[in-house]
Coordinates of C-alpha atoms in Angstrom, one line a residue:
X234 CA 0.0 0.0 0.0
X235 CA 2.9 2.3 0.9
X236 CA 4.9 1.8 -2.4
X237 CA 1.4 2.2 -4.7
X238 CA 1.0 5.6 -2.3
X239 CA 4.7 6.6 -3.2
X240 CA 4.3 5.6 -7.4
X241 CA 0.6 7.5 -7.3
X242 CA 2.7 10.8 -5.8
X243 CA 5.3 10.0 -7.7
X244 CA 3.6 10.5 -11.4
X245 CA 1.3 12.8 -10.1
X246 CA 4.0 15.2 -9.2
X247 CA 5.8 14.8 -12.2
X248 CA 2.8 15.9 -14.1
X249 CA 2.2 18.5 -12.1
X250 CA 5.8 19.7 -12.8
X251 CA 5.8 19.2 -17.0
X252 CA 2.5 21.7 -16.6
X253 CA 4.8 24.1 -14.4
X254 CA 7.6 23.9 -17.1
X255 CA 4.7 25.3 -19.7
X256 CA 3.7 27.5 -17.2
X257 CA 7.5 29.1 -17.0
X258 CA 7.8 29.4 -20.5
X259 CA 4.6 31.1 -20.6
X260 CA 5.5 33.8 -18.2
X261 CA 8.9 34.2 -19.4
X262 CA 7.4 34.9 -23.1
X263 CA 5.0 37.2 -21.5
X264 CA 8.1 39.0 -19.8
X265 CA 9.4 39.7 -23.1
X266 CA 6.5 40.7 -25.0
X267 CA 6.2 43.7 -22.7
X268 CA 9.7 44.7 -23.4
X269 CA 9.8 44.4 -27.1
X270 CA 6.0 44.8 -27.9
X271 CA 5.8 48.6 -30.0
X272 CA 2.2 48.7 -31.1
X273 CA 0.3 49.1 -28.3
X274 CA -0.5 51.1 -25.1
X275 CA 2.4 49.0 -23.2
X276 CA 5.5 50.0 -25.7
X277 CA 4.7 53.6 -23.9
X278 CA 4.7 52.5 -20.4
X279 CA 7.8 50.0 -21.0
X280 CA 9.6 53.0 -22.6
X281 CA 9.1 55.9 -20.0
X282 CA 7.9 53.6 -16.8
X283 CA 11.1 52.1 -14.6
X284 CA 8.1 50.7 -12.7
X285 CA 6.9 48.4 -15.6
X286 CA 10.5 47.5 -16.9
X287 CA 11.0 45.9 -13.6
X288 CA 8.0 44.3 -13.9
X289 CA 8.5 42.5 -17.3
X290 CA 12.4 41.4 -15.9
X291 CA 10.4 40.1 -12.8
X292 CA 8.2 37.9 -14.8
X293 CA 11.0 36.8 -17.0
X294 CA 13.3 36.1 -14.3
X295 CA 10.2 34.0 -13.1
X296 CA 9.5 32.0 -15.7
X297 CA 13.1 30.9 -15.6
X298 CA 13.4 30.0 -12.6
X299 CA 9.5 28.3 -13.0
X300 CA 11.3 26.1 -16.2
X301 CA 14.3 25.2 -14.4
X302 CA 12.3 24.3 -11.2
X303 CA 9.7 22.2 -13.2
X304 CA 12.7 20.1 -14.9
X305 CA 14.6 19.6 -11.4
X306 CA 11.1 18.3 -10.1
X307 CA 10.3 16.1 -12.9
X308 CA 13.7 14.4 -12.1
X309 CA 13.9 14.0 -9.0
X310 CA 10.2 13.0 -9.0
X311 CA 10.9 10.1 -11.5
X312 CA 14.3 9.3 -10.5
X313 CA 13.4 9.6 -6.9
X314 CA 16.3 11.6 -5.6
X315 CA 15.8 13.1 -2.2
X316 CA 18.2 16.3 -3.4
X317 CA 16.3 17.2 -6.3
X318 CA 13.4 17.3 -4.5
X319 CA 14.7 19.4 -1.6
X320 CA 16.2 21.7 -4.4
X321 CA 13.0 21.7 -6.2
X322 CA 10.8 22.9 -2.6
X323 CA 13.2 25.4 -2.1
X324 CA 13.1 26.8 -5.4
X325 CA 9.1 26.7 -4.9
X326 CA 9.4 28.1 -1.8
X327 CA 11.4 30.7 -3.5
X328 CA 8.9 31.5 -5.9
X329 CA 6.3 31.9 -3.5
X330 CA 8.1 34.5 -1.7
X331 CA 8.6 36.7 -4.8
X332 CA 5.2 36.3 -6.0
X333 CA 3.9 37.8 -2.7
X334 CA 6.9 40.4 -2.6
X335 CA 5.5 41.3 -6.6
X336 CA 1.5 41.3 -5.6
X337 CA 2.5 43.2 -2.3
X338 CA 4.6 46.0 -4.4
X339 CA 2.3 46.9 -7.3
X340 CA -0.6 46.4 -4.9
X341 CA 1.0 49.8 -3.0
X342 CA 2.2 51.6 -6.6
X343 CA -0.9 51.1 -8.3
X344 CA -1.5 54.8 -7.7
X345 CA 1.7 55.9 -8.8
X346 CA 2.1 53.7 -11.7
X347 CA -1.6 55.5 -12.8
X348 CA 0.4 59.2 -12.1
X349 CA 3.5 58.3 -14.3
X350 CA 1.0 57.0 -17.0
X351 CA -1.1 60.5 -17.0
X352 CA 2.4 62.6 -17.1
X353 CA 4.0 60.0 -20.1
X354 CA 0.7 60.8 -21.9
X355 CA 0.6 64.2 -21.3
X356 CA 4.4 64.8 -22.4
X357 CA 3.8 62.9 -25.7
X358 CA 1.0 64.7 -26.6
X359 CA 2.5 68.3 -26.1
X360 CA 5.9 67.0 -27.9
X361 CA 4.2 65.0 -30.7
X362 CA 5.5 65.9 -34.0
X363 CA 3.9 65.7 -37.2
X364 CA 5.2 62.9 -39.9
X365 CA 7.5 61.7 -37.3
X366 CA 8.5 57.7 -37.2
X367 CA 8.9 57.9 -33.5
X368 CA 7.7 54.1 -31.9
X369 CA 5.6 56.2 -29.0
X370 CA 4.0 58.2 -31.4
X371 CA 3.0 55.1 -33.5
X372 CA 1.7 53.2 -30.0
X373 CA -1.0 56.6 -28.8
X374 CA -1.9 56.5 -32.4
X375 CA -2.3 53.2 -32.2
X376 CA -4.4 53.2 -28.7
X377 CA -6.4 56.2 -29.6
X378 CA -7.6 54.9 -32.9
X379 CA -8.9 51.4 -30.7
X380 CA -10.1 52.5 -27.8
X381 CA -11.8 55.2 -30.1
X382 CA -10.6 58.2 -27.5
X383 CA -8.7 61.6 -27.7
X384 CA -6.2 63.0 -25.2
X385 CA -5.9 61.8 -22.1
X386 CA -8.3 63.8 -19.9
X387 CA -10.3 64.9 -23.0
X388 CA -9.1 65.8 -26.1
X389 CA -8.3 69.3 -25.4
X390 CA -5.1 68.1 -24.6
X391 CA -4.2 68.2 -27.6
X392 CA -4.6 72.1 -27.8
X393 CA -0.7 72.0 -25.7
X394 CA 0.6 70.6 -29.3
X395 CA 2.1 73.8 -30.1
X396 CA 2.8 72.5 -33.7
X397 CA -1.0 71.8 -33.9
X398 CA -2.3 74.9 -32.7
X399 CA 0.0 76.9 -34.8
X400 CA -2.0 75.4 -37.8
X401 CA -4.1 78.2 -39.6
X402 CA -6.4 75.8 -41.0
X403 CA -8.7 73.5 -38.9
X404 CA -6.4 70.6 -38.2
X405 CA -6.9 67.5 -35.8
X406 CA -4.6 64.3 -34.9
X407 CA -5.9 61.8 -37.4
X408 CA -6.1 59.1 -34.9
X409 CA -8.5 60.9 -32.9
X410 CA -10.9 61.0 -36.3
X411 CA -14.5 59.4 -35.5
X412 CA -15.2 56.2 -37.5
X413 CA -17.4 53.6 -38.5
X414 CA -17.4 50.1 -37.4
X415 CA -16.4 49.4 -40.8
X416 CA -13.3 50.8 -40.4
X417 CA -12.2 49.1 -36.8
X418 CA -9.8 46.9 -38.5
X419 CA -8.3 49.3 -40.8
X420 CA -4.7 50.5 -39.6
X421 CA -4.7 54.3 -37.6
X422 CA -4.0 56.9 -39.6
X423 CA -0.8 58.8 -38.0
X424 CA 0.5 62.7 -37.3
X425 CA -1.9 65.4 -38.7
X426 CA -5.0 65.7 -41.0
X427 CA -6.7 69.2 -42.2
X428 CA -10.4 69.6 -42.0
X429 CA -12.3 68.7 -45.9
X430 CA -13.3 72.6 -47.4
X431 CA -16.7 72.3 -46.3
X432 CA -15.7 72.3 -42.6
X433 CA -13.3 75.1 -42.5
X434 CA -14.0 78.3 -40.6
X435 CA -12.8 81.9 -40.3
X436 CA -11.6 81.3 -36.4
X437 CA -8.2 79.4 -37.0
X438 CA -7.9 76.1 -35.7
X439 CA -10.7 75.8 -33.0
X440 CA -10.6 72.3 -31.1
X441 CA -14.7 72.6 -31.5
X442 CA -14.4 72.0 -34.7
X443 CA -12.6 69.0 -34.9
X444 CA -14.4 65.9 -36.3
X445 CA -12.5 63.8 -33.4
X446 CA -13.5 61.5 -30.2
X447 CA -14.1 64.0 -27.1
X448 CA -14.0 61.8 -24.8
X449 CA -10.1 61.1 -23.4
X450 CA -8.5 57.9 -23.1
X451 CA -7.4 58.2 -18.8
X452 CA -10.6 56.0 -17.7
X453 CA -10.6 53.6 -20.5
X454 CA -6.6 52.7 -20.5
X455 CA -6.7 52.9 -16.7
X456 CA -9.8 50.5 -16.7
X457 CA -8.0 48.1 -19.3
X458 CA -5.0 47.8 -16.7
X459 CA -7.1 47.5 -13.9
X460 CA -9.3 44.7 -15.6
X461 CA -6.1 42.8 -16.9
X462 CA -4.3 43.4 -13.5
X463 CA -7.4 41.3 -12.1
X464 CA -6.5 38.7 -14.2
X465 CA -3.0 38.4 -13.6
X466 CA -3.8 38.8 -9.7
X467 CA -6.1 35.8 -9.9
X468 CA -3.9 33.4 -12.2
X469 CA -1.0 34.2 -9.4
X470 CA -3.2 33.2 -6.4
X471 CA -4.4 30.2 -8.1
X472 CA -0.4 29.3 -9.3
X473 CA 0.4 29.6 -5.2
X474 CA -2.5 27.6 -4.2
X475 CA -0.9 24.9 -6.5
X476 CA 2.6 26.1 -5.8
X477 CA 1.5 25.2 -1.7
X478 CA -0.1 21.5 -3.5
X479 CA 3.6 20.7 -5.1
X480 CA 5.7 22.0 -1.7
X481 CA 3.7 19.3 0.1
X482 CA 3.9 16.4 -2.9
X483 CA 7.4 16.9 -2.8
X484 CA 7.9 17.1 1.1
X485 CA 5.4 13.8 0.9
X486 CA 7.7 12.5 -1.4
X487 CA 11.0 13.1 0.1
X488 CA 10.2 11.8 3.3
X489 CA 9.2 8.5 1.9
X490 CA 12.4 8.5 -0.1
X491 CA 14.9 6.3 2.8
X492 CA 17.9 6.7 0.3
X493 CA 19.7 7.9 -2.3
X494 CA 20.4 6.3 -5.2
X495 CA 22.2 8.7 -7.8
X496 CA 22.3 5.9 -10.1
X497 CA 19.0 6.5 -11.4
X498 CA 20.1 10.1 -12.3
X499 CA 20.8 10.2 -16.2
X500 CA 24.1 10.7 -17.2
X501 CA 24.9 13.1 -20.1

């Protein structure tokens, strides 16, 4: 009964660390796509945020150590060595800690990651330039066009553009251009468009007369964080819960281990 109860924990574990292994690579690509995504709102907080850098080296250094810690506990699972399996719980254990260190930090910055993201949108607004290839520049264009929103309180932000309000004619951001549903999946327009004849006026370029979104992009950016950050928060207390469920296997495990036998590690 004893030895069925040890082969039972034995494959079970194993299992449970090939899906950790997936789960590492996972959050190490995730890691990485924040650092080199640049078409979306996240290219602009990687770029100007030290808050969200650390964040994407946090998950990759995570997943690594997740990968490395599945393969030592597959190993030592199968192969029954009581040092793999100590190394494996203290990597877990490991893990744990910086999850809860991670949740704990952005759970207490959440208001000042919100304040960097209002002044980063605010300076690329007033220093946006006009048939510029800049990667920012691309990414607001990009979010404003999607989220169908101008500016980031309203769209009288864009009134700071001194390049834009120099304009004699009536002139608007072209991303900030209302649109049909037909044309969701068509790619944002970028820089500068003038007004068609008909809509021109004698007052200069008035913001009222823009054909553009009026309401700004703050609550629905901030509400897109806040709903993904909800996700992430959830998929890390469920990865502890099971994180706790492998620390015991593995205790289990190495306790009913009485020796070693290094001759069932592979040899390379």
């Amino acid at each position: 009964m004893g030895s069925a109860c040890i082969k039972v924990t034995k494959y079970f574990l194993f299992l449970f660390n090939l899906l950790f292994f997936v789960l590492g690579a996972v959050i190490l690509g995730f890691g990485i796509w924040i650092l080199v995504d640049k078409n979306s709102f996240i290219s602009i907080l990687q770029t100007s945020s030290t808050s969200f850098k650390v964040a994407a080296y946090v998950f990759i250094s995570v997943g690594a150590l997740t990968m490395v810690m599945g393969f030592l506990g597959c190993l030592g699972a199968v192969n029954e060595v009581r040092c793999l399996l100590g190394m494996y719980f203290a990597f877990l254990l490991l893990i744990l800690i910086a999850q809860v260190t991670a949740g704990v930090f952005f759970y207490f910055n959440m208001g000042q990651l919100k304040q960097e993201m209002g002044g980063i949108v605010t300076k690329l607004i007033h220093n946006y330039t006009d048939g510029s290839e800049d990667n920012l520049q691309e990414a607001w264009d990009y979010v404003q066009a999607q989220v169908k929103c101008c500016g980031w309180v309203s769209f009288f932000n864009w009134t700071e553009n001194p390049e834009l309000m120099n304009r004699t004619n009536i002139t608007f951001p072209c991303s900030c251009k209302k649109s049909d549903e037909e044309d969701a999946h068509v790619l944002p327009q970028k820089g500068f468009c003038e007004a068609p004849f008909g809509n021109r006026t004698q007052s200069g370029n008035n913001p009222f007369d823009w054909p553009v979104y009026q309401e700004g992009c703050m609550e629905k950016v901030q509400g897109w964080l806040q709903e993904n950050l909800g996700v992430i928060l959830g998929v890390c207390v469920g990865v502890a819960v099971i994180e706790l469920l492998g620390m015991f296997l593995s205790m289990f495990l190495c306790r009913r281990v009485h020796s070693e036998d290094y001759s069932k590690v592979p040899k390379y």
